[in-house]
Amino acid sequence: MRVVFNRKKKLIATLLLLLTLGGIYAFNENDKYFQIAKNLDIFASFYKELNTYYVDDLPPEKLMRKGIDAMLEETDPFTDFVAEENLDDLKFMATGKYGGVGASIYTNGEWTSITDVYEGSPMDRAGVKPGDIIVSMDGKSCKNVAQEDISRQLKGAAGTPLDMVLRNPVTGQETNKKIIREEINVKAVSYSGIVKEDIGYIKMTQFTENSGIMVREAVAKLKQANPNLKGMILDLRGNPGGLLDEAVVVANVFIDKNKLIVSTKGKVKNWDRGYETTEQPVDTKIPLAVLTNHSSASASEIVAGSVQDLDRGVIIGQRSYGKGLVQTTRPLPYNAKLKVTTAKYYTPSGRCIQAIDYSHRSDDGSVEYVPDSMRKSFTTLNGRPVKDGGGIEPDTKVEPTYISQVALTLLRKQFIFDWATEYYYKHPGIAPAAKFALTDKDFEDFEKYLENKDYSYKTKSEEALEAFRNTAKKEKYYDGIQKELAELEEKMKHDKKQDLEKNKTEIKRLLEEEIVNRYYLQKGRIIKSLDWDNEVIMAANTLHNPALYKQLLTKK
């Protein structure tokens, strides 16, 4: 800490010297840069006096970080300070790589369990299974250790060892495992395959280095193995984005060479530029459907926006997030970084899909969505109307699928996860992921498993009724409607057993996905989920209907 403090004193002294020398120059009082220099001088002097005379010691690093965080509150949430110890997170966002063991975890009560094991990872090769409980790491007990601390210990430089003790969740037997950490590469394309017999499907989770090459290879392999493909689905749901350059490469898989995909414009005009496709595409003719939802952002929206604006394919699902901002990183002293928004990006039609106006704030500092009255209209290559300021609107909207309250509770309390673990140890093998299905007898066993479990919850209607009762009490109406409220509450009371039966299909699907994950890992989970995926079904039906597909791409 003393070294850090001395460095900070030198940094402040240097800053003060520069500011003093800056006084030699004739700054104009109205000059923005003079105001910056003036306030930096005040800030440095303020900190010096506060640190010297305040009655208690003030930790300089903590104090300065609060100042930085306060400044960042005036910017958008994508502009951020990245300390040296967090550079690995920044690297992961760009590359999809990190040093670790290749597993996901979840802490429930006293212990932390393995929830997912990545195929081919050190944990996978060591025979670690989802459901295994982490007892200790490097000789230190993991009981009552926070999940983020466990996660931090699992990560580390490639080649470093990790001694673990794992407990079987069913037998209770403990096993020693020596894991050698590796560079884990989270694949941008988590799955590619065939749905509905002749439709290619590619699930893309992020835009990291070489993700465009992965998509290109996946499309080429699907076409080679299935010469009679009727269409291709590119699934960008839940994809938060990543590298802009990779978005251009992905779009280039389906869009011809030398086509503008996106342009950027910012304060520094010399940085403004347009990004065009540079390679020969894999296929510009095959019918294409891009899936989006409210979590599809940034680079995902560049791909979806270019496909829509150039009428290369149809967008299916829900409106995308609406992030039309570009970030770059700038170096700071002591290996820190500034991730700063430097530009807005524009799709080929000229629209910026940024949905929230961070540049204009209310008096309370809040920001608002771009109102519909302020959104401008643009046209696609075929003359179809599209709008800016609100994400990418799908050509075919599909209502999102919401999980019932009972199913959500079973997931949150790990009952679905734990029962799937028990099922795995009772059944040496199951059918292939796409064909596996639980029987009614299996579901009855699950219901029995839940008999002594607490999965009580309040429905949304019950929560609304309780809020109404509290409001009525505050406004002195409660006595007059107390009887009616009691009758309504009685009618609304839910029976947990009844809720299980009512949502049986949904709960069975969640159980099947979790069980398949035990045998076929994440790839199996995705394959199984495609059976009842409404957006995928809608996309496949659209691609199987050439007349409908053409109609969606025609001027309205």
XYZ file of C-alpha atoms in Angstrom:
556
model
C 0.000 0.000 0.000
C 2.905 2.361 0.784
C 4.313 1.867 -2.707
C 0.907 2.595 -4.222
C 0.517 5.654 -1.977
C 3.961 6.997 -2.913
C 3.176 6.519 -6.585
C -0.064 8.417 -6.119
C 1.743 11.271 -4.348
C 4.183 11.467 -7.258
C 1.284 11.346 -9.702
C -0.515 14.186 -7.917
C 2.705 16.215 -7.669
C 3.311 15.754 -11.387
C -0.272 16.736 -12.111
C 0.044 19.874 -10.004
C 3.317 20.782 -11.728
C 1.759 20.368 -15.144
C -1.222 22.431 -14.106
C 1.073 25.168 -12.747
C 3.090 25.190 -15.965
C -0.186 25.248 -17.837
C -0.860 28.625 -16.246
C 1.903 30.109 -18.433
C -0.335 29.684 -21.455
C -3.027 32.228 -22.169
C -6.186 30.195 -21.612
C -9.441 31.833 -22.535
C -11.904 31.789 -19.607
C -14.551 30.425 -21.959
C -12.252 27.797 -23.343
C -13.391 24.266 -22.487
C -9.811 23.118 -21.960
C -9.188 25.932 -19.518
C -12.206 24.788 -17.521
C -10.824 21.258 -17.476
C -7.395 22.432 -16.296
C -8.943 24.737 -13.717
C -11.103 22.034 -12.199
C -8.312 19.484 -12.235
C -6.241 22.000 -10.272
C -9.075 22.458 -7.784
C -9.595 18.712 -7.523
C -5.892 18.000 -6.852
C -5.661 20.796 -4.272
C -8.868 19.665 -2.611
C -7.577 16.117 -2.304
C -4.211 17.311 -0.959
C -5.837 19.426 1.761
C -8.382 16.755 2.658
C -5.732 14.053 2.898
C -3.446 16.281 5.001
C -5.895 17.610 7.560
C -8.820 15.174 7.801
C -9.001 13.659 11.288
C -8.853 10.022 10.112
C -6.726 8.272 7.502
C -8.353 8.187 4.069
C -7.465 5.225 1.824
C -6.297 6.964 -1.378
C -7.185 4.124 -3.757
C -10.727 3.833 -2.423
C -11.229 7.599 -2.418
C -9.981 8.057 -5.974
C -12.115 5.137 -7.201
C -15.205 6.811 -5.751
C -14.295 9.936 -7.672
C -13.889 7.972 -10.897
C -17.186 6.157 -10.339
C -18.941 9.478 -9.753
C -17.626 10.794 -13.082
C -18.742 7.621 -14.846
C -22.291 8.139 -13.593
C -22.533 11.012 -16.083
C -21.686 8.723 -19.006
C -23.360 5.679 -20.510
C -23.024 2.327 -18.682
C -20.621 0.996 -21.309
C -17.916 3.537 -20.494
C -15.897 2.142 -17.616
C -12.625 2.181 -15.707
C -10.809 -1.162 -15.826
C -8.277 -1.658 -13.060
C -5.210 -3.808 -13.666
C -6.652 -6.694 -11.638
C -9.724 -6.761 -13.906
C -7.897 -6.854 -17.232
C -8.610 -10.573 -17.563
C -12.315 -9.769 -17.780
C -11.611 -7.274 -20.557
C -9.477 -9.843 -22.361
C -12.238 -12.429 -22.070
C -14.748 -10.058 -23.658
C -12.468 -9.650 -26.677
C -11.077 -13.161 -27.045
C -13.459 -15.516 -25.262
C -10.416 -16.970 -23.495
C -9.459 -17.177 -19.839
C -7.244 -19.270 -17.614
C -9.241 -21.801 -15.643
C -10.683 -25.283 -15.341
C -13.705 -25.141 -17.656
C -16.750 -25.350 -15.404
C -19.644 -23.285 -14.093
C -20.676 -23.269 -10.444
C -23.596 -22.377 -8.198
C -23.620 -21.790 -4.446
C -26.704 -23.007 -2.599
C -26.507 -22.756 1.168
C -23.219 -23.906 2.677
C -21.728 -25.555 -0.397
C -20.928 -24.795 -4.016
C -21.738 -27.308 -6.753
C -20.544 -27.790 -10.318
C -23.434 -26.939 -12.659
C -21.825 -27.269 -16.100
C -18.644 -28.854 -17.401
C -17.268 -27.656 -20.737
C -16.576 -30.388 -23.239
C -12.855 -31.212 -23.507
C -11.910 -28.988 -20.552
C -9.576 -30.024 -17.692
C -12.615 -30.700 -15.499
C -14.217 -32.840 -18.197
C -11.054 -34.920 -18.686
C -10.747 -35.346 -14.905
C -14.204 -36.905 -14.784
C -15.872 -34.116 -12.827
C -19.666 -34.194 -13.207
C -22.422 -31.596 -12.819
C -23.746 -31.889 -9.304
C -20.363 -32.622 -7.722
C -19.844 -30.564 -4.561
C -16.591 -28.638 -4.038
C -15.352 -29.577 -0.558
C -11.942 -27.890 -0.638
C -9.370 -26.327 -2.949
C -5.634 -26.378 -2.269
C -6.324 -27.618 1.243
C -8.756 -24.846 2.187
C -12.360 -25.687 3.007
C -14.987 -24.269 0.645
C -17.815 -24.474 3.170
C -19.663 -21.144 3.462
C -17.337 -19.509 0.914
C -19.000 -16.981 -1.403
C -19.580 -18.034 -5.006
C -17.465 -15.206 -6.433
C -14.548 -16.258 -4.222
C -14.850 -19.873 -5.397
C -14.945 -18.680 -9.004
C -11.848 -16.569 -8.459
C -9.944 -19.569 -7.059
C -10.935 -21.781 -9.976
C -9.427 -19.298 -12.407
C -5.689 -18.832 -12.810
C -2.806 -18.862 -15.215
C -2.672 -21.762 -17.666
C -0.372 -24.520 -16.418
C -0.931 -23.882 -12.719
C -2.234 -26.807 -10.612
C -5.366 -26.923 -8.494
C -5.885 -29.632 -5.881
C -9.576 -30.234 -5.292
C -11.678 -32.475 -3.088
C -15.090 -33.175 -4.598
C -18.039 -34.913 -2.978
C -20.478 -37.119 -4.891
C -23.919 -35.573 -4.265
C -25.639 -38.968 -4.050
C -23.173 -41.330 -2.346
C -21.316 -38.691 -0.327
C -17.992 -40.218 -1.356
C -15.140 -37.716 -1.553
C -12.515 -37.821 -4.292
C -9.222 -35.983 -4.732
C -8.669 -34.370 -8.119
C -5.570 -32.609 -9.371
C -6.576 -30.217 -12.132
C -4.091 -28.350 -14.309
C -5.577 -25.058 -15.417
C -5.575 -24.335 -19.143
C -6.524 -21.505 -21.434
C -10.264 -22.051 -21.790
C -11.719 -20.906 -25.077
C -15.461 -20.336 -24.846
C -16.590 -20.998 -28.393
C -18.564 -18.245 -30.080
C -20.519 -20.907 -31.980
C -21.879 -23.109 -29.205
C -23.799 -25.407 -31.564
C -24.507 -25.995 -35.229
C -26.749 -28.666 -36.700
C -29.954 -29.457 -38.559
C -33.500 -28.698 -37.390
C -36.759 -29.790 -39.003
C -34.856 -32.171 -41.331
C -33.461 -29.637 -43.830
C -32.864 -26.304 -42.067
C -29.381 -25.400 -40.880
C -29.120 -23.936 -37.393
C -26.211 -22.011 -35.825
C -26.229 -20.773 -32.235
C -23.831 -17.878 -31.665
C -23.170 -16.672 -28.102
C -20.662 -13.822 -28.533
C -18.532 -11.900 -31.031
C -14.955 -12.616 -30.019
C -11.767 -13.106 -32.013
C -12.225 -15.501 -34.951
C -15.949 -15.899 -34.326
C -16.618 -14.922 -37.940
C -14.369 -17.738 -39.137
C -16.270 -20.146 -36.871
C -19.594 -19.147 -38.406
C -18.163 -19.409 -41.918
C -16.834 -22.914 -41.210
C -20.111 -23.989 -39.590
C -22.175 -22.860 -42.607
C -19.778 -24.528 -45.052
C -19.888 -27.836 -43.131
C -23.679 -27.807 -42.903
C -23.988 -27.180 -46.641
C -21.459 -29.863 -47.493
C -23.110 -32.474 -45.296
C -26.646 -31.486 -46.363
C -26.737 -30.490 -50.054
C -30.531 -30.012 -49.996
C -30.709 -27.403 -47.264
C -33.856 -25.285 -47.525
C -32.630 -22.473 -45.301
C -30.334 -21.302 -42.525
C -31.116 -19.997 -39.032
C -28.571 -17.773 -37.270
C -29.529 -17.580 -33.588
C -28.328 -14.355 -31.927
C -30.716 -14.439 -28.975
C -29.017 -13.539 -25.712
C -25.850 -12.576 -27.595
C -24.490 -9.374 -25.966
C -22.155 -8.597 -28.872
C -18.419 -7.980 -28.821
C -16.005 -7.001 -31.570
C -17.367 -4.826 -34.375
C -14.911 -6.266 -36.925
C -16.202 -9.767 -36.215
C -19.770 -8.628 -36.837
C -18.697 -7.571 -40.330
C -17.028 -10.958 -40.915
C -20.173 -12.804 -39.787
C -22.382 -10.714 -42.060
C -19.936 -11.408 -44.905
C -20.784 -15.139 -44.667
C -24.189 -14.350 -46.218
C -23.635 -10.944 -47.859
C -21.615 -10.298 -51.019
C -18.159 -8.742 -51.113
C -17.694 -4.937 -51.038
C -21.039 -4.236 -49.331
C -21.291 -1.644 -46.532
C -22.277 -3.375 -43.295
C -21.860 -0.611 -40.725
C -20.418 2.876 -40.373
C -19.265 4.701 -37.255
C -19.416 8.407 -36.435
C -18.098 10.153 -33.335
C -16.520 13.302 -31.916
C -13.120 12.603 -33.498
C -14.025 12.892 -37.184
C -10.760 11.300 -38.315
C -11.968 8.072 -36.709
C -15.223 7.960 -38.684
C -15.225 5.092 -41.123
C -17.326 2.589 -43.013
C -16.879 -1.180 -42.720
C -17.420 -3.221 -45.871
C -17.291 -6.933 -46.525
C -13.921 -8.017 -47.905
C -14.274 -11.737 -48.652
C -16.309 -13.894 -50.985
C -19.429 -15.050 -49.083
C -20.294 -18.677 -48.423
C -23.852 -18.338 -49.729
C -25.832 -15.246 -50.778
C -28.919 -17.144 -51.976
C -29.950 -19.565 -49.254
C -33.001 -18.259 -47.347
C -31.829 -16.820 -44.033
C -33.574 -16.168 -40.724
C -31.841 -14.295 -37.887
C -33.272 -14.758 -34.390
C -33.147 -11.846 -31.934
C -34.565 -11.011 -28.525
C -34.276 -8.183 -26.010
C -30.796 -9.389 -25.010
C -29.376 -9.316 -28.546
C -27.089 -6.287 -28.485
C -24.244 -4.419 -30.139
C -22.492 -6.641 -32.721
C -25.590 -8.867 -32.827
C -27.590 -5.834 -33.898
C -25.019 -4.917 -36.544
C -25.454 -8.337 -38.143
C -29.256 -8.314 -37.800
C -29.453 -4.700 -38.998
C -27.316 -5.290 -42.084
C -29.238 -8.447 -42.994
C -32.504 -6.523 -42.659
C -31.372 -3.334 -44.436
C -29.923 -5.270 -47.371
C -32.986 -7.564 -47.495
C -30.697 -10.559 -47.233
C -32.944 -12.363 -44.770
C -35.766 -12.048 -42.259
C -35.494 -11.145 -38.580
C -37.646 -13.256 -36.271
C -38.280 -12.977 -32.525
C -38.426 -9.863 -30.371
C -37.011 -6.367 -30.681
C -33.291 -6.259 -29.952
C -31.678 -4.365 -27.062
C -30.877 -1.126 -28.889
C -27.161 -0.528 -28.288
C -25.798 1.594 -31.106
C -22.617 2.680 -29.324
C -19.002 1.739 -30.058
C -16.355 1.398 -27.341
C -12.588 1.539 -27.613
C -9.965 1.086 -24.903
C -7.436 3.742 -23.958
C -4.304 3.078 -21.852
C -4.008 4.575 -18.372
C -1.088 4.605 -15.894
C -0.294 1.470 -13.897
C -1.691 -0.862 -16.572
C -5.271 0.327 -16.095
C -7.616 0.939 -19.030
C -10.427 3.277 -19.939
C -13.178 1.601 -21.944
C -14.883 4.583 -23.494
C -17.726 5.126 -25.928
C -16.197 6.957 -28.879
C -18.842 6.681 -31.592
C -22.286 5.601 -32.651
C -22.731 3.032 -35.370
C -25.133 3.144 -38.294
C -26.592 0.277 -40.313
C -26.480 0.328 -44.145
C -29.761 2.279 -44.409
C -28.235 5.040 -42.264
C -30.118 4.386 -39.032
C -28.650 4.306 -35.538
C -30.524 1.803 -33.418
C -29.418 3.260 -30.036
C -32.564 3.119 -27.899
C -31.528 5.155 -24.847
C -30.416 8.783 -24.991
C -27.567 9.014 -22.483
C -26.514 12.458 -23.688
C -29.641 14.147 -22.316
C -30.514 13.516 -18.689
C -33.391 14.611 -16.505
C -32.777 16.786 -13.460
C -32.553 13.643 -11.330
C -29.883 12.175 -13.624
C -32.167 9.566 -15.179
C -32.152 8.751 -18.878
C -35.058 7.996 -21.175
C -35.780 5.814 -24.153
C -36.033 7.560 -27.505
C -39.764 8.373 -27.858
C -41.594 7.027 -30.900
C -42.286 10.593 -32.040
C -38.529 11.189 -32.357
C -37.729 8.015 -34.277
C -36.953 8.568 -37.952
C -37.923 6.288 -40.816
C -35.475 4.745 -43.264
C -35.856 2.185 -46.038
C -34.211 -1.127 -46.817
C -32.741 -1.985 -50.215
C -36.175 -3.180 -51.363
C -37.899 -0.082 -49.983
C -39.273 -1.600 -46.780
C -39.694 0.959 -43.955
C -37.466 0.597 -40.881
C -36.921 2.953 -37.949
C -33.975 4.111 -35.884
C -33.722 4.699 -32.140
C -35.267 1.479 -30.893
C -33.185 -1.565 -31.646
C -33.914 -3.930 -34.535
C -37.620 -4.588 -34.952
C -38.226 -8.157 -36.196
C -39.987 -8.766 -39.487
C -41.977 -11.484 -37.726
C -42.665 -10.973 -34.047
C -42.865 -13.960 -31.727
C -44.052 -13.423 -28.181
C -41.371 -14.401 -25.649
C -41.900 -17.562 -23.649
C -42.319 -16.879 -19.946
C -41.597 -19.507 -17.309
C -44.399 -20.178 -14.833
C -43.926 -19.145 -11.217
C -43.816 -22.736 -9.997
C -41.163 -23.711 -12.573
C -39.115 -20.606 -11.766
C -39.198 -21.494 -8.079
C -38.119 -25.076 -8.776
C -35.185 -23.752 -10.777
C -34.141 -21.152 -8.219
C -34.230 -23.622 -5.345
C -32.211 -26.155 -7.364
C -34.863 -28.895 -7.119
C -34.823 -29.546 -10.865
C -31.022 -29.584 -10.817
C -30.792 -31.924 -7.816
C -33.398 -34.385 -9.124
C -31.607 -34.509 -12.490
C -28.427 -35.407 -10.591
C -30.192 -38.281 -8.828
C -31.636 -39.452 -12.145
C -28.174 -39.468 -13.702
C -26.729 -41.764 -11.036
C -29.690 -44.140 -11.330
C -29.500 -44.461 -15.129
C -26.176 -45.456 -16.760
C -27.322 -44.171 -20.138
C -30.200 -42.505 -21.981
C -31.387 -42.081 -25.570
C -29.721 -39.462 -27.824
C -30.462 -35.908 -26.752
C -33.051 -35.204 -29.453
C -35.024 -38.378 -28.670
C -34.797 -38.505 -24.890
C -38.100 -37.994 -23.070
C -39.293 -38.502 -19.510
C -42.252 -40.784 -18.941
C -45.306 -39.970 -16.824
C -43.915 -42.396 -14.251
C -40.694 -40.335 -14.143
C -42.717 -37.198 -13.498
C -44.598 -38.927 -10.700
C -41.235 -39.768 -9.143
C -40.298 -36.094 -9.357
C -43.544 -35.129 -7.639
C -42.772 -37.586 -4.838
C -39.289 -36.110 -4.541
C -40.896 -32.708 -3.951
C -43.335 -33.869 -1.261
C -41.105 -32.859 1.648
C -39.514 -29.900 -0.127
C -40.402 -26.255 0.439
C -41.103 -24.636 -2.895
C -43.713 -22.189 -1.695
C -44.059 -18.983 -3.669
C -46.411 -16.137 -4.385
C -48.014 -15.783 -7.763
C -47.939 -12.419 -9.535
C -51.666 -12.080 -8.797
C -51.088 -12.683 -5.089
C -48.304 -10.103 -5.030
C -50.561 -7.586 -6.791
C -53.392 -8.286 -4.336
C -51.055 -7.800 -1.364
C -49.821 -4.499 -2.809
C -53.420 -3.396 -3.321
C -54.297 -4.323 0.290
C -51.359 -2.275 1.615
C -52.375 0.700 -0.497
C -55.987 0.409 0.652
C -54.841 0.443 4.273
C -52.752 3.577 3.725
C -55.630 5.352 1.993
C -58.180 4.253 4.655
C -60.298 2.155 2.269
C -59.404 -1.227 3.736
C -62.204 -1.564 6.299
C -64.841 -1.090 3.630
C -63.443 -3.738 1.249
C -61.893 -6.171 3.719
C -64.548 -8.840 3.170
C -64.314 -8.684 -0.628
C -60.512 -8.863 -0.482
C -60.651 -11.944 1.756
C -63.042 -13.671 -0.663
C -60.830 -12.800 -3.625
C -57.752 -14.038 -1.788
C -59.459 -17.352 -1.063
C -60.371 -17.792 -4.722
C -56.823 -17.011 -5.790
C -55.091 -19.391 -3.403
C -52.984 -21.725 -5.471
C -52.443 -25.376 -4.802
C -48.825 -26.405 -5.371
C -49.806 -29.891 -6.486
C -52.314 -28.441 -8.907
C -49.709 -26.004 -10.237
C -47.338 -28.912 -10.910
C -49.974 -30.665 -13.006
C -51.031 -27.498 -14.801
C -47.425 -26.775 -15.807
C -46.391 -30.404 -16.255
C -45.294 -30.027 -19.882
C -43.073 -27.057 -19.108
C -41.507 -28.654 -16.027
C -40.874 -31.920 -17.904
C -39.021 -29.984 -20.588
C -36.815 -28.270 -18.022
C -36.090 -31.619 -16.371
C -35.239 -33.204 -19.714
C -32.835 -30.398 -20.620
C -31.070 -30.689 -17.260
C -30.832 -34.479 -17.507
C -29.526 -34.376 -21.079
C -26.869 -31.923 -19.904
C -25.566 -34.642 -17.550
C -24.898 -37.041 -20.430
C -24.206 -34.783 -23.437
C -23.138 -31.511 -21.742
C -24.136 -28.114 -23.130
C -24.479 -29.298 -26.719
C -27.080 -31.824 -25.601
C -29.006 -29.173 -23.689
C -29.234 -26.991 -26.802
C -30.329 -29.909 -29.006
C -33.079 -30.832 -26.576
C -34.333 -27.262 -26.208
C -34.843 -26.926 -29.973
C -37.809 -29.331 -29.823
C -40.098 -26.685 -28.281
C -38.370 -23.440 -29.229
C -41.125 -21.199 -30.634
C -38.762 -18.855 -32.494
C -36.900 -21.743 -34.129
C -40.195 -23.384 -35.123
C -41.455 -20.100 -36.605
C -38.170 -19.563 -38.469
C -38.211 -23.095 -39.910
C -41.836 -22.710 -41.027
C -40.999 -19.389 -42.699
C -37.984 -20.836 -44.521
C -40.097 -23.776 -45.661
C -42.589 -21.329 -47.200
C -40.890 -19.516 -50.118
C -43.958 -17.350 -50.823
C -44.125 -16.105 -47.221
C -40.377 -15.554 -47.110
C -40.488 -13.477 -50.300
C -43.483 -11.517 -49.049
C -41.645 -10.515 -45.866
C -38.775 -9.119 -47.922
C -41.005 -7.200 -50.332
C -41.854 -3.492 -50.070
C -44.982 -2.964 -47.976
